Amino acid sequence: MEGRIDPRVIQAMSRVPRECFVPEELRAVAYEDRPLPIGCGQTISAPHMVAIMCEILDLREGMTVLEVGTGQGYHAAVMAELVGPSGHVYTIERIPELAEQARKNLQKVGAANITVVLGDGSRGLAEHAPYDRISVAASAPEIPPPLKEQLKPGGKLVIPVGSALQELMLVVRVNGYHEERRMGVIFVPLLGEHGFKARD
Ligand code: SAH
C-alpha cells in the first residue's frame, strides 16, 4: 500500500496522531488499519481509505477544501496538513456531539486552518464556495448537485455513492463534469436533503 501512495500523503498522516480522534477506550488500537466506532453510530475511516481519498484528490498547498462528514475530525486534520497554513479546510457535520468533539480534538492537536461547521453537508457549504476540492465521508444515493456546483473550474470531488453496494466516485469539473468510478467501498450513509432520508 505505502509504495503506491504519494509520500506527501504518508508524511501528512504521520504528523496527525490518530489516537486523538478516537474514543479513549480505543486508543490502544488507534493505529490499526481499520475503521473504528466514534460514537453516535458513526465511524472513523480506516487509515488506508483516508490515504486513498487524499491521493485521489491530489491536495496541494494553499487549496480551499470542503469535507462533508467530519466525524471526530481525523480526515480533516490530514487534509489540513496537505493544504498547509495558506490553505483551509471547512468541514461540516450533522451530529452536534461529533462536531463539538471534533473541535476539541482539532484544538488539542493544534490544527489552525480548519473550521468545523454544524449542518447538512449534502447541500454543500455555499458561504465559503467555490472549493478546489471536496471530500465526502458518507455514501450518497447520487452525487448531490450542490456539491458539483460548488467546485471551482478544474476542481475535484471524491464521494462514495450507493447503499448496499457503494462505489467511490471522482468528479472533475472540466468542460462540464467528468465522473469516474474508482473502487468499491463501505461508508455510513449521507443523510439530509440530497442524501438518504434521516430516521431521527
Ligand atoms: N471524516 C471522518 C469520517 C466520519 S464518518 C474521519 O475522520 O474518518 C461520516 C460522518 O458523516 C458521520 O459523522 C456522519 O454523522 C456524517 N454525516 C452523514 N450525513 C451528513 C450530512 N448530510 N452532513 C454532514 N455530515 C453528515
Short mmCIF file of C-alpha atoms and ligand atoms in Angstrom, two decimals:
data_model
loop_
_atom_site.label_atom_id
_atom_site.label_comp_id
_atom_site.label_asym_id
_atom_site.label_seq_id
_atom_site.Cartn_x
_atom_site.Cartn_y
_atom_site.Cartn_z
CA MET A 1 0.00 0.00 0.00
CA GLU A 2 2.59 2.53 1.10
CA GLY A 3 4.54 2.20 -2.14
CA ARG A 4 1.53 3.31 -4.15
CA ILE A 5 0.61 6.31 -2.01
CA ASP A 6 2.12 9.76 -2.58
CA PRO A 7 4.86 10.31 0.03
CA ARG A 8 3.28 13.72 0.82
CA VAL A 9 0.13 11.92 1.96
CA ILE A 10 2.11 9.45 4.09
CA GLN A 11 4.03 12.36 5.61
CA ALA A 12 0.83 14.30 6.40
CA MET A 13 -0.70 11.21 8.04
CA SER A 14 2.42 10.63 10.11
CA ARG A 15 2.01 14.16 11.54
CA VAL A 16 -1.58 13.61 12.76
CA PRO A 17 -1.93 11.48 15.94
CA ARG A 18 -4.97 9.27 15.14
CA GLU A 19 -5.21 8.37 18.84
CA CYS A 20 -6.54 11.90 19.47
CA PHE A 21 -9.52 11.24 17.16
CA VAL A 22 -10.91 8.01 18.63
CA PRO A 23 -12.76 7.41 21.92
CA GLU A 24 -10.41 6.99 24.88
CA GLU A 25 -11.14 3.27 25.31
CA LEU A 26 -9.94 2.61 21.72
CA ARG A 27 -6.60 4.45 21.97
CA ALA A 28 -4.67 1.18 22.13
CA VAL A 29 -5.89 0.19 18.65
CA ALA A 30 -5.83 3.71 17.16
CA TYR A 31 -3.02 2.89 14.72
CA GLU A 32 -4.51 -0.32 13.32
CA ASP A 33 -5.57 -0.03 9.69
CA ARG A 34 -9.29 -0.39 10.32
CA PRO A 35 -12.34 1.78 10.79
CA LEU A 36 -13.33 2.32 14.44
CA PRO A 37 -16.58 3.38 16.12
CA ILE A 38 -16.57 7.03 17.23
CA GLY A 39 -19.99 7.18 18.92
CA CYS A 40 -23.45 8.18 17.64
CA GLY A 41 -23.41 5.08 15.35
CA GLN A 42 -20.62 6.59 13.21
CA THR A 43 -17.07 5.50 12.35
CA ILE A 44 -13.64 6.98 11.72
CA SER A 45 -12.49 5.75 8.29
CA ALA A 46 -9.61 3.25 8.07
CA PRO A 47 -6.25 4.98 7.51
CA HIS A 48 -5.84 3.36 4.08
CA MET A 49 -9.17 4.88 2.99
CA VAL A 50 -8.12 8.36 4.17
CA ALA A 51 -4.85 7.89 2.26
CA ILE A 52 -6.61 6.76 -0.93
CA MET A 53 -9.10 9.63 -0.85
CA CYS A 54 -6.33 12.21 -0.25
CA GLU A 55 -4.31 10.67 -3.06
CA ILE A 56 -7.25 10.76 -5.49
CA LEU A 57 -7.95 14.41 -4.63
CA ASP A 58 -4.32 15.48 -5.24
CA LEU A 59 -4.40 18.11 -2.47
CA ARG A 60 -1.89 20.95 -2.88
CA GLU A 61 -0.59 23.81 -0.71
CA GLY A 62 -2.98 26.75 -0.50
CA MET A 63 -6.13 24.93 -1.59
CA THR A 64 -9.59 25.56 -0.12
CA VAL A 65 -11.25 22.25 0.75
CA LEU A 66 -14.72 21.21 1.87
CA GLU A 67 -15.17 17.98 3.79
CA VAL A 68 -18.68 16.57 4.29
CA GLY A 69 -18.90 14.31 7.36
CA THR A 70 -16.36 15.49 9.96
CA GLY A 71 -16.82 12.65 12.44
CA GLN A 72 -14.19 13.38 15.07
CA GLY A 73 -12.02 15.35 12.65
CA TYR A 74 -9.18 12.98 11.72
CA HIS A 75 -9.52 13.10 7.93
CA ALA A 76 -9.93 16.89 8.04
CA ALA A 77 -6.70 17.17 10.06
CA VAL A 78 -4.79 15.13 7.46
CA MET A 79 -6.15 17.29 4.61
CA ALA A 80 -5.25 20.45 6.56
CA GLU A 81 -1.64 19.22 6.74
CA LEU A 82 -1.65 18.73 2.98
CA VAL A 83 -3.01 22.20 2.10
CA GLY A 84 -0.72 23.83 4.67
CA PRO A 85 -1.17 27.14 6.53
CA SER A 86 -2.00 29.02 3.31
CA GLY A 87 -4.91 26.64 2.64
CA HIS A 88 -8.10 26.00 4.57
CA VAL A 89 -10.39 23.05 5.30
CA TYR A 90 -14.07 23.65 6.01
CA THR A 91 -15.66 20.51 7.40
CA ILE A 92 -19.36 20.03 8.00
CA GLU A 93 -21.00 17.51 10.37
CA ARG A 94 -24.71 16.99 11.07
CA ILE A 95 -24.41 15.48 14.57
CA PRO A 96 -23.79 18.22 17.19
CA GLU A 97 -21.91 15.92 19.65
CA LEU A 98 -19.44 14.87 16.94
CA ALA A 99 -18.91 18.43 15.67
CA GLU A 100 -18.19 19.53 19.23
CA GLN A 101 -15.80 16.64 19.88
CA ALA A 102 -14.04 17.31 16.55
CA ARG A 103 -13.49 20.96 17.54
CA LYS A 104 -11.90 19.81 20.82
CA ASN A 105 -9.71 17.21 19.10
CA LEU A 106 -8.51 19.67 16.46
CA GLN A 107 -7.71 22.27 19.07
CA LYS A 108 -5.78 19.67 21.06
CA VAL A 109 -3.54 18.79 18.11
CA GLY A 110 -3.11 22.48 17.23
CA ALA A 111 -4.76 22.41 13.79
CA ALA A 112 -5.37 26.08 12.97
CA ASN A 113 -6.54 26.03 9.35
CA ILE A 114 -9.77 24.04 9.88
CA THR A 115 -13.29 25.32 10.51
CA VAL A 116 -15.90 22.84 11.81
CA VAL A 117 -19.46 23.73 10.81
CA LEU A 118 -22.66 22.09 12.09
CA GLY A 119 -25.21 21.42 9.35
CA ASP A 120 -26.40 19.37 6.38
CA GLY A 121 -23.37 18.93 4.14
CA SER A 122 -25.42 17.25 1.40
CA ARG A 123 -26.19 20.86 0.41
CA GLY A 124 -22.50 21.72 0.49
CA LEU A 125 -21.45 24.92 2.24
CA ALA A 126 -22.32 27.85 -0.03
CA GLU A 127 -20.85 30.53 2.31
CA HIS A 128 -17.27 29.53 1.55
CA ALA A 129 -17.70 28.15 -2.00
CA PRO A 130 -16.23 27.60 -4.52
CA TYR A 131 -13.79 24.87 -3.45
CA ASP A 132 -10.68 23.45 -5.09
CA ARG A 133 -11.51 20.06 -3.60
CA ILE A 134 -14.48 18.39 -1.89
CA SER A 135 -14.17 15.14 0.09
CA VAL A 136 -17.31 13.31 1.22
CA ALA A 137 -17.01 10.71 4.00
CA ALA A 138 -20.54 9.26 3.81
CA SER A 139 -22.30 7.43 0.97
CA ALA A 140 -24.91 9.33 -1.07
CA PRO A 141 -27.83 7.94 -3.13
CA GLU A 142 -26.46 10.03 -6.01
CA ILE A 143 -23.93 12.82 -6.36
CA PRO A 144 -25.57 15.88 -4.74
CA PRO A 145 -25.88 18.64 -7.39
CA PRO A 146 -24.87 21.44 -4.95
CA LEU A 147 -21.52 19.73 -4.32
CA LYS A 148 -20.75 19.70 -8.05
CA GLU A 149 -21.85 23.31 -8.40
CA GLN A 150 -19.62 24.40 -5.51
CA LEU A 151 -16.46 23.14 -7.26
CA LYS A 152 -14.10 25.65 -8.90
CA PRO A 153 -13.33 25.06 -12.59
CA GLY A 154 -10.75 22.26 -12.55
CA GLY A 155 -11.93 21.29 -9.06
CA LYS A 156 -12.26 17.68 -7.85
CA LEU A 157 -14.83 15.89 -5.71
CA VAL A 158 -14.47 12.43 -4.21
CA ILE A 159 -17.63 10.75 -2.91
CA PRO A 160 -18.94 7.26 -2.17
CA VAL A 161 -22.25 6.56 -3.94
CA GLY A 162 -24.74 3.75 -3.31
CA SER A 163 -26.33 1.88 -0.43
CA ALA A 164 -25.75 -1.91 -0.29
CA LEU A 165 -23.08 -1.67 -2.99
CA GLN A 166 -21.08 1.52 -2.93
CA GLU A 167 -18.58 2.95 -5.41
CA LEU A 168 -16.04 5.66 -4.68
CA MET A 169 -16.54 8.24 -7.44
CA LEU A 170 -14.25 11.02 -8.64
CA VAL A 171 -15.86 14.06 -10.25
CA VAL A 172 -13.67 16.59 -12.07
CA ARG A 173 -15.15 19.91 -13.20
CA VAL A 174 -13.73 20.35 -16.71
CA ASN A 175 -15.97 21.16 -19.70
CA GLY A 176 -18.92 20.20 -17.54
CA TYR A 177 -18.37 17.32 -15.13
CA HIS A 178 -16.31 14.23 -15.76
CA GLU A 179 -17.29 11.32 -13.49
CA GLU A 180 -15.32 8.14 -12.95
CA ARG A 181 -15.64 5.08 -10.69
CA ARG A 182 -12.55 4.35 -8.64
CA MET A 183 -13.26 1.37 -6.31
CA GLY A 184 -15.82 -0.45 -4.20
CA VAL A 185 -16.10 0.91 -0.63
CA ILE A 186 -18.23 0.82 2.54
CA PHE A 187 -19.24 4.06 4.26
CA VAL A 188 -22.01 5.17 6.62
CA PRO A 189 -24.94 6.81 4.78
CA LEU A 190 -25.02 10.50 3.88
CA LEU A 191 -28.26 11.77 5.38
CA GLY A 192 -30.06 15.00 4.56
CA GLU A 193 -31.70 16.90 1.74
CA HIS A 194 -29.54 15.39 -1.05
CA GLY A 195 -28.70 12.27 0.94
CA PHE A 196 -30.74 9.39 2.30
CA LYS A 197 -33.78 10.22 4.42
CA ALA A 198 -32.86 10.55 8.11
CA ARG A 199 -34.84 8.41 10.57
CA ASP A 200 -34.17 10.73 13.53
N1 SAH B 1 -14.29 12.04 8.18
C1 SAH B 1 -14.36 11.10 9.27
C2 SAH B 1 -15.38 10.02 8.99
C3 SAH B 1 -16.68 10.31 9.60
S1 SAH B 1 -17.94 9.13 9.28
C4 SAH B 1 -12.99 10.54 9.56
O1 SAH B 1 -12.20 11.30 10.05
O2 SAH B 1 -12.72 9.38 9.36
C5 SAH B 1 -19.07 10.11 8.34
C6 SAH B 1 -19.72 11.24 9.05
O3 SAH B 1 -20.65 11.83 8.14
C7 SAH B 1 -20.56 10.86 10.29
O4 SAH B 1 -20.04 11.53 11.41
C8 SAH B 1 -21.97 11.36 9.94
O5 SAH B 1 -22.66 11.90 11.06
C9 SAH B 1 -21.69 12.41 8.91
N2 SAH B 1 -22.80 12.78 8.02
C10 SAH B 1 -23.73 11.99 7.45
N3 SAH B 1 -24.57 12.74 6.68
C11 SAH B 1 -24.16 14.03 6.78
C12 SAH B 1 -24.61 15.28 6.24
N4 SAH B 1 -25.66 15.36 5.41
N5 SAH B 1 -23.93 16.40 6.56
C13 SAH B 1 -22.85 16.36 7.39
N6 SAH B 1 -22.38 15.22 7.93
C14 SAH B 1 -23.01 14.06 7.63
#
